[in-house]
Amino acid sequence: MNLTSQMGDLTYEEVMIQILGAVIIGMLTWWVFFYELNPLMPAAVTEVMHQSRHGKLVIGDDVAKRLMPKRRFFLPKSPKLNQSTSIEIPGKTPALVFVNNKAGGNQGKALTRQLRQLLHPIQICDLSKVKPEKTLEQYRDVKNLRVIVCGGDGTVGWVMSAMIKANFMAPVAIIPLGTGNDLARVLGWGGGWSTGQPVPDILADVAESIPSTLDRWRVICGDGRKQPQQYWTNYVSIGADASVALRFHNHRKSSPSVYFSRLINKLWYVRHGLGAYFKQTRSAVKDRTIADKVKLSVDGIDVDLPSDTAGIIISNIPSYGGGAKNLWPGPEQVRFNDALFEVCAVTGVVHLTQIQLGLSSGIRLAQGSRLEMTTTTNLPMQIDGEPWQQPPSVISVTHDTQCKFLCRPSPHTANTIHHVQELLLWAEECRHISREQASILMEELQNRQESL
């Protein structure tokens, strides 16, 4: 190798390393620019996506360019978005997907890989990297948007709270990745996604489903300290049920490595339920009931608790504890959009197990729209699967608002609903009916779809 007279072997090696390093840095820079800051796709790929069954959900590169943040590469700044005009794609209901990659024993990662092959990359938000508020602001001007949340009930609640806070009114579908997934069950999206389920079929159902409404409730726990308002859509419980949930939550938090799949998580839940049962059987009779520790009123009327009450469950949906449908003994039908909740009592862990196996129902207490509960001792409490130990307090529950969700059509009604939906969209585009009238008709169709 020829070297200059002033350059030795060691110096030449250092110069070559610097040059090679500069080349590598330059290549990485262009890679990040094209695939991270400018994630556009080959035209042939997007064309296949648009022509698929879920093509209504896919956006093209022209829309993606308008949605991308305006950045300077070497001087990163917070995104400044082009919000001067609305983005409306004729004949499309574009999707925005939020994925919790840690949910369902890390099933979110496998789902994300499939979604990236079916949708434009800019349509997928990884909640482990980006907060939902930032992405919602990015999509604020997109018309007829549909949001898909991939995660458990907690993830759904997180995204819905962000949407309501941002006044973001798009309807939400769910790909369930959690343990219980009760809300997804009620809306028809199933008890849990697995890698064997075809994602294109799910996306096609999202494109064809009809928006409905879901009640959202406000809870305030006044225990003498300043307490923020909390919100729920599924159920609130205090006592026996929340005790099992709290045991499960604390153990998963201290030993996350042993909770690596939905099935294993459910087995652990059974294990903690047995632990709570044996603790209950060893307790004195007076410690097995909360009837003398809680005062309950619904719609201003005092409710007497059975003497053997070990827990109280306030439900908004007809699914509980991972799919039990017989918590409420009736005769009224449980509906998630009637601005009413149902209150039941349970006598302990054995009773809870019987309810989940379909062998028993809860003890009917009341149905109403406003609740007040006064507790005189520390009791476990949970809201939509998030448990804690609640000190003595006055707990109030009131109606907050109604959220928009997408109900998955059943196979025998999907074709009929699809044609009616197309007809309503045509009538709206031709200005034969208003958008509000179309929404009312779609909601009523959703309520009646079981009889079609």
Short mmCIF file of N, CA and C in Angstrom, two decimals, residues 305-411:
data_model
loop_
_atom_site.label_atom_id
_atom_site.label_comp_id
_atom_site.label_asym_id
_atom_site.label_seq_id
_atom_site.Cartn_x
_atom_site.Cartn_y
_atom_site.Cartn_z
N LEU A 305 -78.34 -4.04 52.38
CA LEU A 305 -77.44 -5.09 51.92
C LEU A 305 -77.73 -6.39 52.65
N PRO A 306 -77.72 -7.53 51.94
CA PRO A 306 -77.85 -8.82 52.63
C PRO A 306 -76.76 -8.99 53.68
N SER A 307 -77.07 -9.68 54.76
CA SER A 307 -76.13 -9.79 55.87
C SER A 307 -74.84 -10.52 55.48
N ASP A 308 -74.88 -11.36 54.42
CA ASP A 308 -73.68 -12.09 54.02
C ASP A 308 -72.96 -11.46 52.83
N THR A 309 -73.23 -10.18 52.57
CA THR A 309 -72.58 -9.49 51.44
C THR A 309 -71.07 -9.39 51.67
N ALA A 310 -70.29 -9.92 50.72
CA ALA A 310 -68.83 -9.82 50.79
C ALA A 310 -68.27 -8.87 49.73
N GLY A 311 -69.10 -8.51 48.78
CA GLY A 311 -68.65 -7.59 47.73
C GLY A 311 -69.82 -6.97 47.01
N ILE A 312 -69.59 -5.78 46.44
CA ILE A 312 -70.61 -5.05 45.67
C ILE A 312 -70.03 -4.75 44.30
N ILE A 313 -70.79 -5.05 43.25
CA ILE A 313 -70.34 -4.83 41.87
C ILE A 313 -71.34 -3.92 41.17
N ILE A 314 -70.83 -2.83 40.60
CA ILE A 314 -71.64 -1.88 39.83
C ILE A 314 -71.24 -2.05 38.37
N SER A 315 -72.16 -2.52 37.54
CA SER A 315 -71.80 -2.88 36.16
C SER A 315 -72.55 -2.02 35.15
N ASN A 316 -71.89 -1.82 34.00
CA ASN A 316 -72.48 -1.06 32.91
C ASN A 316 -72.68 -1.91 31.66
N ILE A 317 -72.00 -3.06 31.60
CA ILE A 317 -72.06 -3.91 30.41
C ILE A 317 -72.46 -5.33 30.81
N PRO A 318 -73.04 -6.11 29.90
CA PRO A 318 -73.48 -7.47 30.22
C PRO A 318 -72.37 -8.51 30.09
N SER A 319 -71.19 -8.20 30.59
CA SER A 319 -70.08 -9.16 30.63
C SER A 319 -69.22 -8.79 31.82
N TYR A 320 -68.79 -9.82 32.55
CA TYR A 320 -68.06 -9.57 33.79
C TYR A 320 -66.99 -10.64 33.99
N GLY A 321 -65.84 -10.21 34.47
CA GLY A 321 -64.80 -11.16 34.87
C GLY A 321 -64.30 -12.06 33.76
N GLY A 322 -64.20 -11.55 32.53
CA GLY A 322 -63.71 -12.37 31.44
C GLY A 322 -64.77 -13.17 30.73
N GLY A 323 -66.01 -12.67 30.67
CA GLY A 323 -67.03 -13.30 29.84
C GLY A 323 -68.28 -13.79 30.54
N ALA A 324 -68.38 -13.68 31.87
CA ALA A 324 -69.61 -14.11 32.55
C ALA A 324 -70.76 -13.17 32.18
N LYS A 325 -71.87 -13.74 31.70
CA LYS A 325 -72.98 -12.94 31.19
C LYS A 325 -74.20 -12.95 32.11
N ASN A 326 -74.07 -13.58 33.27
CA ASN A 326 -75.25 -13.73 34.13
C ASN A 326 -75.06 -13.07 35.49
N LEU A 327 -74.25 -12.00 35.54
CA LEU A 327 -74.07 -11.30 36.82
C LEU A 327 -75.39 -10.68 37.27
N TRP A 328 -76.08 -10.01 36.36
CA TRP A 328 -77.34 -9.32 36.68
C TRP A 328 -78.50 -10.29 36.50
N PRO A 329 -79.29 -10.54 37.55
CA PRO A 329 -80.36 -11.54 37.44
C PRO A 329 -81.61 -11.06 36.71
N GLY A 330 -81.66 -9.78 36.33
CA GLY A 330 -82.83 -9.30 35.57
C GLY A 330 -83.96 -8.87 36.50
N PRO A 331 -85.19 -8.72 35.95
CA PRO A 331 -85.60 -9.08 34.59
C PRO A 331 -85.24 -8.04 33.52
N GLU A 332 -84.77 -6.83 33.94
CA GLU A 332 -84.42 -5.81 32.96
C GLU A 332 -83.19 -6.24 32.16
N GLN A 333 -83.18 -5.88 30.88
CA GLN A 333 -82.04 -6.18 30.04
C GLN A 333 -80.91 -5.19 30.33
N VAL A 334 -79.69 -5.71 30.38
CA VAL A 334 -78.52 -4.85 30.60
C VAL A 334 -78.10 -4.26 29.26
N ARG A 335 -78.12 -2.94 29.17
CA ARG A 335 -77.69 -2.25 27.95
C ARG A 335 -76.61 -1.26 28.31
N PHE A 336 -75.63 -1.11 27.41
CA PHE A 336 -74.49 -0.25 27.73
C PHE A 336 -74.68 1.19 27.27
N ASN A 337 -75.86 1.54 26.77
CA ASN A 337 -76.08 2.92 26.31
C ASN A 337 -77.41 3.48 26.77
N ASP A 338 -77.90 3.01 27.93
CA ASP A 338 -79.20 3.47 28.44
C ASP A 338 -79.07 4.42 29.63
N ALA A 339 -77.83 4.86 29.94
CA ALA A 339 -77.58 5.77 31.06
C ALA A 339 -78.02 5.18 32.40
N LEU A 340 -77.98 3.84 32.51
CA LEU A 340 -78.30 3.15 33.75
C LEU A 340 -77.21 2.14 34.08
N PHE A 341 -76.92 1.95 35.36
CA PHE A 341 -76.02 0.89 35.79
C PHE A 341 -76.81 -0.11 36.64
N GLU A 342 -76.23 -1.29 36.84
CA GLU A 342 -76.85 -2.34 37.64
C GLU A 342 -75.94 -2.63 38.83
N VAL A 343 -76.52 -2.81 40.03
CA VAL A 343 -75.76 -3.04 41.26
C VAL A 343 -76.12 -4.42 41.80
N CYS A 344 -75.08 -5.25 42.02
CA CYS A 344 -75.27 -6.60 42.55
C CYS A 344 -74.38 -6.82 43.76
N ALA A 345 -74.76 -7.78 44.58
CA ALA A 345 -73.94 -8.20 45.71
C ALA A 345 -73.47 -9.63 45.48
N VAL A 346 -72.29 -9.96 46.02
CA VAL A 346 -71.78 -11.33 45.99
C VAL A 346 -71.41 -11.72 47.42
N THR A 347 -71.45 -13.01 47.71
CA THR A 347 -71.22 -13.48 49.07
C THR A 347 -69.80 -13.97 49.32
N GLY A 348 -68.96 -13.96 48.29
CA GLY A 348 -67.58 -14.39 48.49
C GLY A 348 -66.97 -14.96 47.22
N VAL A 349 -65.77 -15.53 47.36
CA VAL A 349 -65.03 -16.04 46.21
C VAL A 349 -65.76 -17.22 45.56
N VAL A 350 -66.37 -18.09 46.37
CA VAL A 350 -67.11 -19.23 45.81
C VAL A 350 -68.27 -18.74 44.95
N HIS A 351 -68.98 -17.74 45.42
CA HIS A 351 -70.09 -17.17 44.66
C HIS A 351 -69.58 -16.56 43.35
N LEU A 352 -68.45 -15.86 43.40
CA LEU A 352 -67.86 -15.29 42.19
C LEU A 352 -67.52 -16.38 41.18
N THR A 353 -66.96 -17.48 41.68
CA THR A 353 -66.62 -18.60 40.79
C THR A 353 -67.86 -19.20 40.15
N GLN A 354 -68.92 -19.34 40.92
CA GLN A 354 -70.17 -19.87 40.37
C GLN A 354 -70.73 -18.96 39.28
N ILE A 355 -70.61 -17.65 39.47
CA ILE A 355 -71.09 -16.70 38.47
C ILE A 355 -70.29 -16.86 37.17
N GLN A 356 -68.97 -16.99 37.29
CA GLN A 356 -68.14 -17.12 36.10
C GLN A 356 -68.35 -18.45 35.38
N LEU A 357 -68.77 -19.47 36.12
CA LEU A 357 -69.05 -20.77 35.50
C LEU A 357 -70.48 -20.87 34.99
N GLY A 358 -71.28 -19.81 35.19
CA GLY A 358 -72.66 -19.82 34.74
C GLY A 358 -73.60 -20.59 35.63
N LEU A 359 -73.18 -20.90 36.86
CA LEU A 359 -74.00 -21.68 37.79
C LEU A 359 -74.84 -20.82 38.72
N SER A 360 -74.59 -19.53 38.74
CA SER A 360 -75.31 -18.65 39.65
C SER A 360 -75.31 -17.24 39.07
N SER A 361 -76.05 -16.36 39.71
CA SER A 361 -76.07 -14.94 39.35
C SER A 361 -75.78 -14.11 40.59
N GLY A 362 -75.54 -12.82 40.37
CA GLY A 362 -75.35 -11.93 41.50
C GLY A 362 -76.67 -11.70 42.22
N ILE A 363 -76.58 -11.12 43.41
CA ILE A 363 -77.78 -10.79 44.18
C ILE A 363 -78.22 -9.38 43.79
N ARG A 364 -79.40 -9.28 43.20
CA ARG A 364 -79.88 -8.00 42.70
C ARG A 364 -80.07 -7.00 43.84
N LEU A 365 -79.50 -5.80 43.67
CA LEU A 365 -79.67 -4.74 44.66
C LEU A 365 -80.45 -3.56 44.09
N ALA A 366 -80.01 -3.03 42.93
CA ALA A 366 -80.68 -1.85 42.39
C ALA A 366 -80.24 -1.61 40.95
N GLN A 367 -81.01 -0.77 40.27
CA GLN A 367 -80.64 -0.26 38.95
C GLN A 367 -80.91 1.23 38.97
N GLY A 368 -79.98 2.04 38.50
CA GLY A 368 -80.17 3.48 38.58
C GLY A 368 -79.12 4.25 37.82
N SER A 369 -79.08 5.56 38.06
CA SER A 369 -78.15 6.44 37.35
C SER A 369 -77.29 7.28 38.29
N ARG A 370 -77.52 7.17 39.60
CA ARG A 370 -76.73 7.94 40.58
C ARG A 370 -76.58 7.11 41.84
N LEU A 371 -75.33 6.97 42.29
CA LEU A 371 -75.04 6.11 43.45
C LEU A 371 -74.15 6.84 44.44
N GLU A 372 -74.40 6.57 45.72
CA GLU A 372 -73.52 7.05 46.79
C GLU A 372 -73.28 5.91 47.77
N MET A 373 -72.01 5.69 48.08
CA MET A 373 -71.62 4.59 48.95
C MET A 373 -70.64 5.12 50.00
N THR A 374 -70.99 4.90 51.27
CA THR A 374 -70.13 5.35 52.38
C THR A 374 -69.50 4.13 53.04
N THR A 375 -68.16 4.13 53.10
CA THR A 375 -67.43 3.01 53.73
C THR A 375 -66.80 3.50 55.03
N THR A 376 -66.73 2.60 56.02
CA THR A 376 -66.21 2.97 57.34
C THR A 376 -64.88 2.32 57.66
N THR A 377 -64.29 1.59 56.71
CA THR A 377 -63.00 0.94 56.93
C THR A 377 -62.27 0.80 55.60
N ASN A 378 -60.99 0.42 55.64
CA ASN A 378 -60.23 0.18 54.42
C ASN A 378 -60.80 -1.04 53.68
N LEU A 379 -61.05 -0.87 52.39
CA LEU A 379 -61.59 -1.96 51.58
C LEU A 379 -60.92 -1.96 50.21
N PRO A 380 -60.67 -3.14 49.64
CA PRO A 380 -60.14 -3.18 48.26
C PRO A 380 -61.22 -2.71 47.28
N MET A 381 -60.77 -1.98 46.26
CA MET A 381 -61.69 -1.43 45.28
C MET A 381 -61.03 -1.50 43.91
N GLN A 382 -61.83 -1.63 42.87
CA GLN A 382 -61.27 -1.63 41.51
C GLN A 382 -62.19 -0.91 40.55
N ILE A 383 -61.59 -0.31 39.53
CA ILE A 383 -62.32 0.32 38.44
C ILE A 383 -61.77 -0.25 37.14
N ASP A 384 -62.59 -0.97 36.40
CA ASP A 384 -62.20 -1.57 35.12
C ASP A 384 -60.88 -2.33 35.21
N GLY A 385 -60.75 -3.12 36.29
CA GLY A 385 -59.58 -3.97 36.42
C GLY A 385 -58.36 -3.33 37.05
N GLU A 386 -58.45 -2.06 37.45
CA GLU A 386 -57.34 -1.36 38.11
C GLU A 386 -57.65 -1.27 39.60
N PRO A 387 -57.03 -2.12 40.45
CA PRO A 387 -57.40 -2.19 41.87
C PRO A 387 -56.48 -1.38 42.78
N TRP A 388 -56.96 -1.08 43.97
CA TRP A 388 -56.17 -0.43 45.01
C TRP A 388 -56.90 -0.62 46.34
N GLN A 389 -56.26 -0.21 47.42
CA GLN A 389 -56.87 -0.26 48.75
C GLN A 389 -57.46 1.11 49.05
N GLN A 390 -58.78 1.16 49.21
CA GLN A 390 -59.47 2.43 49.41
C GLN A 390 -59.72 2.68 50.89
N PRO A 391 -59.25 3.82 51.44
CA PRO A 391 -59.53 4.14 52.85
C PRO A 391 -61.00 4.53 53.03
N PRO A 392 -61.46 4.67 54.29
CA PRO A 392 -62.85 5.08 54.53
C PRO A 392 -63.19 6.34 53.75
N SER A 393 -64.32 6.33 53.06
CA SER A 393 -64.64 7.45 52.15
C SER A 393 -66.11 7.44 51.76
N VAL A 394 -66.48 8.50 51.08
CA VAL A 394 -67.80 8.60 50.44
C VAL A 394 -67.57 8.51 48.94
N ILE A 395 -68.10 7.46 48.33
CA ILE A 395 -67.88 7.18 46.91
C ILE A 395 -69.16 7.51 46.15
N SER A 396 -69.03 8.36 45.13
CA SER A 396 -70.19 8.74 44.32
C SER A 396 -69.97 8.33 42.87
N VAL A 397 -71.03 7.89 42.23
CA VAL A 397 -71.00 7.50 40.82
C VAL A 397 -72.10 8.25 40.09
N THR A 398 -71.72 8.97 39.03
CA THR A 398 -72.70 9.71 38.21
C THR A 398 -72.35 9.52 36.74
N HIS A 399 -73.35 9.79 35.89
CA HIS A 399 -73.14 9.64 34.45
C HIS A 399 -72.28 10.79 33.93
N ASP A 400 -71.32 10.47 33.06
CA ASP A 400 -70.41 11.49 32.52
C ASP A 400 -70.78 11.86 31.08
N THR A 401 -70.67 10.91 30.17
CA THR A 401 -70.94 11.18 28.76
C THR A 401 -71.17 9.85 28.05
N GLN A 402 -71.36 9.92 26.74
CA GLN A 402 -71.43 8.71 25.91
C GLN A 402 -70.33 8.75 24.87
N CYS A 403 -69.63 7.62 24.74
CA CYS A 403 -68.54 7.48 23.78
C CYS A 403 -69.04 6.73 22.55
N LYS A 404 -68.36 6.93 21.43
CA LYS A 404 -68.69 6.22 20.20
C LYS A 404 -67.81 4.98 20.07
N PHE A 405 -68.44 3.82 19.88
CA PHE A 405 -67.71 2.58 19.66
C PHE A 405 -68.28 1.88 18.42
N LEU A 406 -67.47 0.97 17.88
CA LEU A 406 -67.88 0.19 16.73
C LEU A 406 -68.22 -1.23 17.17
N CYS A 407 -69.43 -1.69 16.88
CA CYS A 407 -69.83 -3.05 17.18
C CYS A 407 -69.58 -3.93 15.96
N ARG A 408 -68.92 -5.05 16.18
CA ARG A 408 -68.62 -5.95 15.06
C ARG A 408 -69.89 -6.66 14.61
N PRO A 409 -70.24 -6.60 13.34
CA PRO A 409 -71.47 -7.27 12.88
C PRO A 409 -71.30 -8.78 12.91
N SER A 410 -72.36 -9.48 13.27
CA SER A 410 -72.33 -10.94 13.25
C SER A 410 -72.32 -11.42 11.80
N PRO A 411 -71.79 -12.63 11.53
CA PRO A 411 -71.64 -13.09 10.14
C PRO A 411 -72.94 -13.08 9.34
#
